Coordinates of C-alpha atoms in Angstrom, one line a residue:
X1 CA -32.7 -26.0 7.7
X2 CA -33.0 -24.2 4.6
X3 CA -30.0 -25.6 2.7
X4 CA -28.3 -22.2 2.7
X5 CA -24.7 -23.0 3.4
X6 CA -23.3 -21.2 5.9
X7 CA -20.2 -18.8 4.9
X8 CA -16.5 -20.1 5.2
X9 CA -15.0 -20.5 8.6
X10 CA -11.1 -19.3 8.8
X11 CA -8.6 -20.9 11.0
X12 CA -4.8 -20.6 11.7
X13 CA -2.6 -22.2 13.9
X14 CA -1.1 -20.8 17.0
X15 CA 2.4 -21.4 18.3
X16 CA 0.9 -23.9 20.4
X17 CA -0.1 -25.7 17.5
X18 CA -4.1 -25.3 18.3
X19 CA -6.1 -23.6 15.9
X20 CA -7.5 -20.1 16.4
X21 CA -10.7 -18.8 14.5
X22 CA -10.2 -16.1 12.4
X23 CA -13.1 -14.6 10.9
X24 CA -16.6 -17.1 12.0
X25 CA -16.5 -16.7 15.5
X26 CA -20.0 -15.7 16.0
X27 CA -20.9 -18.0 13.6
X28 CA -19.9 -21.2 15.2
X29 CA -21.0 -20.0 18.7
X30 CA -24.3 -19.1 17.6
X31 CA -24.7 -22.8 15.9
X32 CA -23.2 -24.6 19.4
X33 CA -25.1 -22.5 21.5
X34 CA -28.4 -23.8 19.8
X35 CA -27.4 -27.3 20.0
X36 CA -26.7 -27.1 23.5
X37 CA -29.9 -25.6 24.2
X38 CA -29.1 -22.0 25.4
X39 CA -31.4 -20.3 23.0
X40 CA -34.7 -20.9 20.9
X41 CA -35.5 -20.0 17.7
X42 CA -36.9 -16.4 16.6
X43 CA -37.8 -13.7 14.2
X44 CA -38.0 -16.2 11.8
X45 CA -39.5 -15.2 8.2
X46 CA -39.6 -19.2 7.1
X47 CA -40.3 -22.4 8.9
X48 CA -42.5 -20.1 11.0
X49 CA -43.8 -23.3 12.5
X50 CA -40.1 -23.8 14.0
X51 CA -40.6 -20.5 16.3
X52 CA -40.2 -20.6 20.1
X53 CA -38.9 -24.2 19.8
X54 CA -35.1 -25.3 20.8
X55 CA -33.1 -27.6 19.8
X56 CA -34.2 -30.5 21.6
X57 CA -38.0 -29.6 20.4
X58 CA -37.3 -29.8 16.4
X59 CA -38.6 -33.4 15.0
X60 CA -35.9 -35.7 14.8
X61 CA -35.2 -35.2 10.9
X62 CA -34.6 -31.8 11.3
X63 CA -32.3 -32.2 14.2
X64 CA -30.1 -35.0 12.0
X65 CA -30.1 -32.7 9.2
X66 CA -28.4 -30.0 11.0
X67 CA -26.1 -32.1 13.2
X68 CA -25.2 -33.4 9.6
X69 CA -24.6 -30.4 8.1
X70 CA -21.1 -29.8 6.8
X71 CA -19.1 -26.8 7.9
X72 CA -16.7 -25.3 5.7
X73 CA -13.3 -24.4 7.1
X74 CA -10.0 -22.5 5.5
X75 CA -7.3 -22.6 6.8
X76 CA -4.3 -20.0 6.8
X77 CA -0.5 -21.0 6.4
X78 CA 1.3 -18.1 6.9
X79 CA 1.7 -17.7 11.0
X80 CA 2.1 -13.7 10.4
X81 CA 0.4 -11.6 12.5
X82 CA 0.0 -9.0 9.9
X83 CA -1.2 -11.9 7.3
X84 CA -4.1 -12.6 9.8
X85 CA -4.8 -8.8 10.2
X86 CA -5.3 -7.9 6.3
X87 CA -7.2 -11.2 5.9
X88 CA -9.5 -10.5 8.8
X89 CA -10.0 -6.8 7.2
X90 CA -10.7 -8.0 4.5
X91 CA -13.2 -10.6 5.4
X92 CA -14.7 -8.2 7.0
X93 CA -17.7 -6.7 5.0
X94 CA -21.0 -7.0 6.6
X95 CA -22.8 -4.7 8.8
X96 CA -20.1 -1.8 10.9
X97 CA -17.5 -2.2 9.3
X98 CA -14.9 -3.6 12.0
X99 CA -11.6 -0.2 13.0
X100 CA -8.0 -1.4 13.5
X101 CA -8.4 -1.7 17.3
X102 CA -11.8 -3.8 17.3
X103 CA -10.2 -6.4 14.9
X104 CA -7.1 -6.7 16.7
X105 CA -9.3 -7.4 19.6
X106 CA -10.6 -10.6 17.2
X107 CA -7.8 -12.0 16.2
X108 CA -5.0 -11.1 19.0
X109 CA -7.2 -13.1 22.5
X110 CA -5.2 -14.0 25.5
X111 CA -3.9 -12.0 28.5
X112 CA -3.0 -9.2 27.1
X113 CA -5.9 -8.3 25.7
X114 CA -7.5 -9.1 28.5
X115 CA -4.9 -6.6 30.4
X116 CA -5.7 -3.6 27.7
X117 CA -9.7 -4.1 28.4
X118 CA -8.7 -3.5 32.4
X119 CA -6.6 -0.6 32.1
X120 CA -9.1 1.0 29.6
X121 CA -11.2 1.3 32.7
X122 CA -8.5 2.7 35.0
X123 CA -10.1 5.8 36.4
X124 CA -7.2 8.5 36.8
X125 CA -7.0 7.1 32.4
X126 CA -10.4 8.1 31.8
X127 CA -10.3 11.7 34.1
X128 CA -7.3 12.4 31.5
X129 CA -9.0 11.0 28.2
X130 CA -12.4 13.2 29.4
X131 CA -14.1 12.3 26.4
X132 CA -17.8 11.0 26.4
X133 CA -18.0 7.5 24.5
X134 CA -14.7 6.9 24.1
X135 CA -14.8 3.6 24.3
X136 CA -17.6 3.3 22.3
X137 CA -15.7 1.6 19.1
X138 CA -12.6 0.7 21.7
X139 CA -10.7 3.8 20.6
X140 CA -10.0 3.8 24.6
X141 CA -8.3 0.3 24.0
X142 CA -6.4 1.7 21.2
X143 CA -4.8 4.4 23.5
X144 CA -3.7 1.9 26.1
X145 CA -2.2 -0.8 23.4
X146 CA -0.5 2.4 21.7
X147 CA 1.2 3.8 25.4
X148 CA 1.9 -0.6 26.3
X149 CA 3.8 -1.0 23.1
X150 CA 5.9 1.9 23.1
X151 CA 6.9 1.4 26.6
X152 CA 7.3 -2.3 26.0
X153 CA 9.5 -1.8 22.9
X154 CA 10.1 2.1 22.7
X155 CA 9.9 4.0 19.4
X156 CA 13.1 2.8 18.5
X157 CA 11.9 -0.3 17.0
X158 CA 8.9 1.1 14.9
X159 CA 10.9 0.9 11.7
X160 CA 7.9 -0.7 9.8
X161 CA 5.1 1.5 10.3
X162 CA 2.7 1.9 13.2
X163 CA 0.2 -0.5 12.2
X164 CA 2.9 -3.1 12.2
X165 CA 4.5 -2.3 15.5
X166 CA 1.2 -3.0 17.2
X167 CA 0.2 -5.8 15.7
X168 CA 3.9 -7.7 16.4
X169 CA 3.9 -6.7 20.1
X170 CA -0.4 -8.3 20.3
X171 CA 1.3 -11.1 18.8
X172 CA 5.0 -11.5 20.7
X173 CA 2.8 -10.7 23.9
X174 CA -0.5 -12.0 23.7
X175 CA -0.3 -14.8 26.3
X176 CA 2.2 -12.2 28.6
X177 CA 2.3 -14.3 32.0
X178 CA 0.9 -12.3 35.5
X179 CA 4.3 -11.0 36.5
X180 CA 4.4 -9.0 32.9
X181 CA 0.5 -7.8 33.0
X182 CA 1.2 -6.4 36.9
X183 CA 4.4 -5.2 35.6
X184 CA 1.8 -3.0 33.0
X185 CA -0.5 -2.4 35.5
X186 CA 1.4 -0.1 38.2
X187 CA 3.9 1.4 35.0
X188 CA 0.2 2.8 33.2
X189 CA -1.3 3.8 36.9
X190 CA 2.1 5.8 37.4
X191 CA 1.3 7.5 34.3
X192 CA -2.3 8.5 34.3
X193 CA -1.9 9.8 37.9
X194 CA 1.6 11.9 37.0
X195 CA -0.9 13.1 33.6
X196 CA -3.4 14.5 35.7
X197 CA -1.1 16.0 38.2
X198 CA 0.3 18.1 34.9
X199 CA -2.1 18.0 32.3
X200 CA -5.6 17.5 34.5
X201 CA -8.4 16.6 32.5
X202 CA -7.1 18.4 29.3
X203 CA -4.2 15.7 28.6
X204 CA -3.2 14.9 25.7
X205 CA -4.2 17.9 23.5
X206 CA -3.2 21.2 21.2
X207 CA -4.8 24.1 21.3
X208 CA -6.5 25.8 18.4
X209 CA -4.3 28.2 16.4
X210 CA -6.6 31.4 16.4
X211 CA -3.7 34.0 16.4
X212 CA -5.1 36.5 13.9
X213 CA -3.3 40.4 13.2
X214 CA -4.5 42.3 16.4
X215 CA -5.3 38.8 18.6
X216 CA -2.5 37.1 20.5
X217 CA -4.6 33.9 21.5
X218 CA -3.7 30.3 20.7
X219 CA -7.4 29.4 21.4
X220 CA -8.8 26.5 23.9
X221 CA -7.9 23.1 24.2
X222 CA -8.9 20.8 21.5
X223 CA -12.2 18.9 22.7
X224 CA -10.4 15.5 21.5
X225 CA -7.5 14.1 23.0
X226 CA -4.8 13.1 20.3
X227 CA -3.5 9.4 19.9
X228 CA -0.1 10.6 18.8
X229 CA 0.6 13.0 21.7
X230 CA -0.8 9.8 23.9
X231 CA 2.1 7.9 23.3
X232 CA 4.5 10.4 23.6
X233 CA 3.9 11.8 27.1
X234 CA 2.4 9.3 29.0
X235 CA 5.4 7.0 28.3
X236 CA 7.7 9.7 28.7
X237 CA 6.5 9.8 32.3
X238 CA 7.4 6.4 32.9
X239 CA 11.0 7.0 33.4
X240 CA 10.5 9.0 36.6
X241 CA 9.0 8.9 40.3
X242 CA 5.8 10.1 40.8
X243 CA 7.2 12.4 43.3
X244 CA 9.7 13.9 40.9
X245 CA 6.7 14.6 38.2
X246 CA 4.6 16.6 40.8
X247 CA 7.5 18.5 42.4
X248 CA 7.7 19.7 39.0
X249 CA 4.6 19.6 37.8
X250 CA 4.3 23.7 36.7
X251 CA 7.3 23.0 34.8
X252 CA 6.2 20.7 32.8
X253 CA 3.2 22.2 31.8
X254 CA 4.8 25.4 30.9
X255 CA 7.3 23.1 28.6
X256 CA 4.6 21.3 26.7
X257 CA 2.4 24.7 26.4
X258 CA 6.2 26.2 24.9
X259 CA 6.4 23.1 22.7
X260 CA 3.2 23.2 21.2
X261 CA 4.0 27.1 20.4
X262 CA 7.2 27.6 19.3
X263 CA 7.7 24.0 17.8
X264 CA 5.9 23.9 14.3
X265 CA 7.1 20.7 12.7
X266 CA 6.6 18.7 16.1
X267 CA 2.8 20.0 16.3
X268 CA 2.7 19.1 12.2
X269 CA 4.1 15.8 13.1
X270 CA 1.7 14.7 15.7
X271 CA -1.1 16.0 13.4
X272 CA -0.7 14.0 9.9
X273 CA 1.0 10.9 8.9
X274 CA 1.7 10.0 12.2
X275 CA 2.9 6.5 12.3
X276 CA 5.5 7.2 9.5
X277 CA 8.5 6.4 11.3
X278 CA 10.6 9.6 11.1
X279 CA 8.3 11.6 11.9
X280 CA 7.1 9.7 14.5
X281 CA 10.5 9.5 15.9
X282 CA 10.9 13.4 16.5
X283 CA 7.4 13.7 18.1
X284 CA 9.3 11.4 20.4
X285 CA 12.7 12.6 20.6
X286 CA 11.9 16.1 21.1
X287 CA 9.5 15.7 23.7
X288 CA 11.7 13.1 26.1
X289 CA 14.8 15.6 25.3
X290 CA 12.8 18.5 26.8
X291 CA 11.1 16.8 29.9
X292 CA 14.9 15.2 30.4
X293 CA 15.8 18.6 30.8
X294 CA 13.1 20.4 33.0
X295 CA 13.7 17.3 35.1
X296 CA 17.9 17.4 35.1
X297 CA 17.5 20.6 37.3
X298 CA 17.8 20.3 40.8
X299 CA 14.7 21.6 42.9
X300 CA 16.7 24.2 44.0
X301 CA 17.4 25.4 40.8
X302 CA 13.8 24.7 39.5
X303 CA 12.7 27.1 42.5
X304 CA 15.0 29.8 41.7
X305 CA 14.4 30.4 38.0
X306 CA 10.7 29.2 37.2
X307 CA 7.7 31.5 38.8
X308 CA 4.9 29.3 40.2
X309 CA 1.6 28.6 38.3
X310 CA 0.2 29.7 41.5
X311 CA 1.5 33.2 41.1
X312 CA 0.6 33.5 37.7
X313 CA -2.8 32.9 38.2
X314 CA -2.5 35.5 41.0
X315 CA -1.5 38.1 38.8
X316 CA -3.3 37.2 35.8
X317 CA -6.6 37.3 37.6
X318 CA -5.4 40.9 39.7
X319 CA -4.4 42.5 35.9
X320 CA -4.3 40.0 32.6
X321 CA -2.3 43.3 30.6
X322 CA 0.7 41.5 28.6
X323 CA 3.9 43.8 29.8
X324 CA 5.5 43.7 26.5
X325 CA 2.4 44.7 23.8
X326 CA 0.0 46.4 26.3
X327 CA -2.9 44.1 24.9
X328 CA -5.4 41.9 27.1
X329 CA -4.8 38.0 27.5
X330 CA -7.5 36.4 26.6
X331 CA -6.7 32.9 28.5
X332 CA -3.9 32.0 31.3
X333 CA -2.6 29.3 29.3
X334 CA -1.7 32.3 26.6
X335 CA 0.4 33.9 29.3
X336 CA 4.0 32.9 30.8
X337 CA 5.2 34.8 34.1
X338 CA 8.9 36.2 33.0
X339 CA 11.6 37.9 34.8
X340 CA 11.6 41.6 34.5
X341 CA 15.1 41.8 35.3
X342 CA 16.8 38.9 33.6
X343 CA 17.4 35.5 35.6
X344 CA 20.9 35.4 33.6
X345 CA 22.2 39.3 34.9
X346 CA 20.6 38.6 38.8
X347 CA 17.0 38.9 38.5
X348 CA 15.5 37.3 41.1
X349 CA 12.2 34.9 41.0
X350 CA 10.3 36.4 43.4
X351 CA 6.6 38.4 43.1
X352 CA 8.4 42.1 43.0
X353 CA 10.3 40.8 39.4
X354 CA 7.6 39.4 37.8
X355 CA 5.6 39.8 34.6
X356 CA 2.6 38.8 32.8
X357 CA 3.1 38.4 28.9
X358 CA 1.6 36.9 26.0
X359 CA 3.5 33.5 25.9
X360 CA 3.9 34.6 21.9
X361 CA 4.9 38.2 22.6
X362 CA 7.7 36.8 25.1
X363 CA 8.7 34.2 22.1
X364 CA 9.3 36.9 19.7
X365 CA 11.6 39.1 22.3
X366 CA 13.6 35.4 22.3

């Protein structure tokens, strides 16, 4: 209407030989949706005569001259997933500016996508995540593509960068057919509920390194959960029965509390250049090595050596005193429950051999 062209349209073909719109989207639904009468005009700051008025109601002249009007369309060779991503990105310049997961969710439709937006909403997933507005920019959506590519593929194949990975599995899986989306469905339930069996509502998180000369604590648990330790332990879960995660649920916590204690380069690792593939590959293989080997022990075994997190809230609460420094304990999860008299020489797990340290203290006596 005012002989301002309106800005390039970018296709590309899919496999099925259709053609996908790249960046213009809104563009071209806005345009259709006015021609087929689903809105009328407003706001406007010329033609101010035109306001109110569909489609239908403009004089005949102006209708020809828009259904006239010539579109301009580009269209993109290279069938690359990766291709579409950096051209999208870099299309991408007005208003928000668009994160990684919001224009994956452009370019990447179909089931699948359709399948991350549903398990975003999971509710045992969000008890875990127990973050206000996380899906606000779809950083909830980024979590569950992250945990369904890794367990689709496994870590083994992100040679090429993390950005990469992601992008190939949206595209090799886009259009995944029902039996592969229920398939996703009851493996990601499996693993939010065996998460908050562990982990509860702080999943997926460090704790803030506040050890100073004189304090022993490793602080609370970080208010965000991390993306990096996302992947690693929810898929790692995968692999057994819900039944088998809960009998050992104590366990496990204890092992990741260790990890994230003792283990300096795995913590560094899940902190900065995380999708560089060595180093994403240890966060990985040191984690699934140590829950493999909490949950190799028989329950009998598991019973006999490893004092419940029952009793060491028990005696935590009766005296928090660390047996090995004489110092307070600031918070439970700073504590570990050891055996007075060594497992290895016939110390028994029971409440009379028992003591309360400082998980660092109990570290250093190795």
């Amino acid at each position: 209407m005012l002989d301002i062209p309106v800005p390039v349209i970018y296709l590309a073909k899919n496999d099925n030989g259709k053609y996908e719109v790249i960046d213009g989207l809104q563009r071209l639904t806005s345009v259709f949706n006015y021609l087929d009468g689903k809105y009328n005009l407003q706001k406007l700051d010329r033609l101010k005569e035109y306001h109110g008025k569909l489609f239908s109601d403009l004089p005949v002249e102006i209708q020809n001259k828009i259904e006239d009007s010539i579109l301009r369309s580009f269209e993109l060779c290279d069938s690359d997933s990766d291709i579409h991503f950096i051209v999208f990105q870099r299309l991408n310049t007005g208003g928000i500016k668009l994160n990684d997961m919001e224009v994956r969710n452009c370019i990447f439709r179909g089931t699948l996508n359709e399948c991350i937006k549903e398990l975003s909403e999971n509710s045992n997933f969000i008890r875990t995540i127990n973050q206000k507005n996380f899906g606000k920019r779809m950083q909830d959506r980024a979590f569950v593509l992250r945990f369904l590519a890794f367990y689709e593929r496994t870590y083994l194949k992100c040679t090429a960068g993390l950005k990469s990975f992601l992008n190939e599995f949206l595209e090799t899986y886009k259009n995944a057919p029902e039996s592969k989306v229920s398939e996703y469905r009851a493996v990601f339930e499996k693993s939010m509920r065996g998460c908050l069996t562990v982990f509860g509502e702080n999943a997926f998180r460090l704790k803030s390194d506040i050890t100073k000369p004189g304090k022993y604590s490793f602080g609370e648990w970080s208010r965000k959960p991390n993306a990096a330790i996302f992947q690693v332990v929810a898929t790692s879960f995968v692999k057994y029965d819900l039944g088998q995660i809960t009998q050992k649920a104590d366990s496990i916590y204890e092992g990741y509390l260790d990890l994230i204690k003792s283990d300096a380069v795995w913590v560094d690792r899940i902190r900065r250049a995380t999708g560089e593939s060595t180093r994403l590959t240890y966060t990985f293989k040191t984690w699934y090595e140590r829950l493999d080997e909490i949950m190799s022990q028989s329950q009998s075994q598991d019973t006999k050596r490893t004092f419940s997190k029952k009793l060491k809230k028990e005696i935590f609460e009766a005296d928090p005193t660390c047996a090995l420094c004489g110092n307070k304990i600031v918070l439970i999860d700073d504590a570990v429950l050891d055996h007075d008299t060594r497992y290895w020489i016939g110390g028994k797990t029971i409440p009379e051999n028992a003591k309360l340290c400082h998980r660092i203290c109990n570290l250093k006596k190795g």
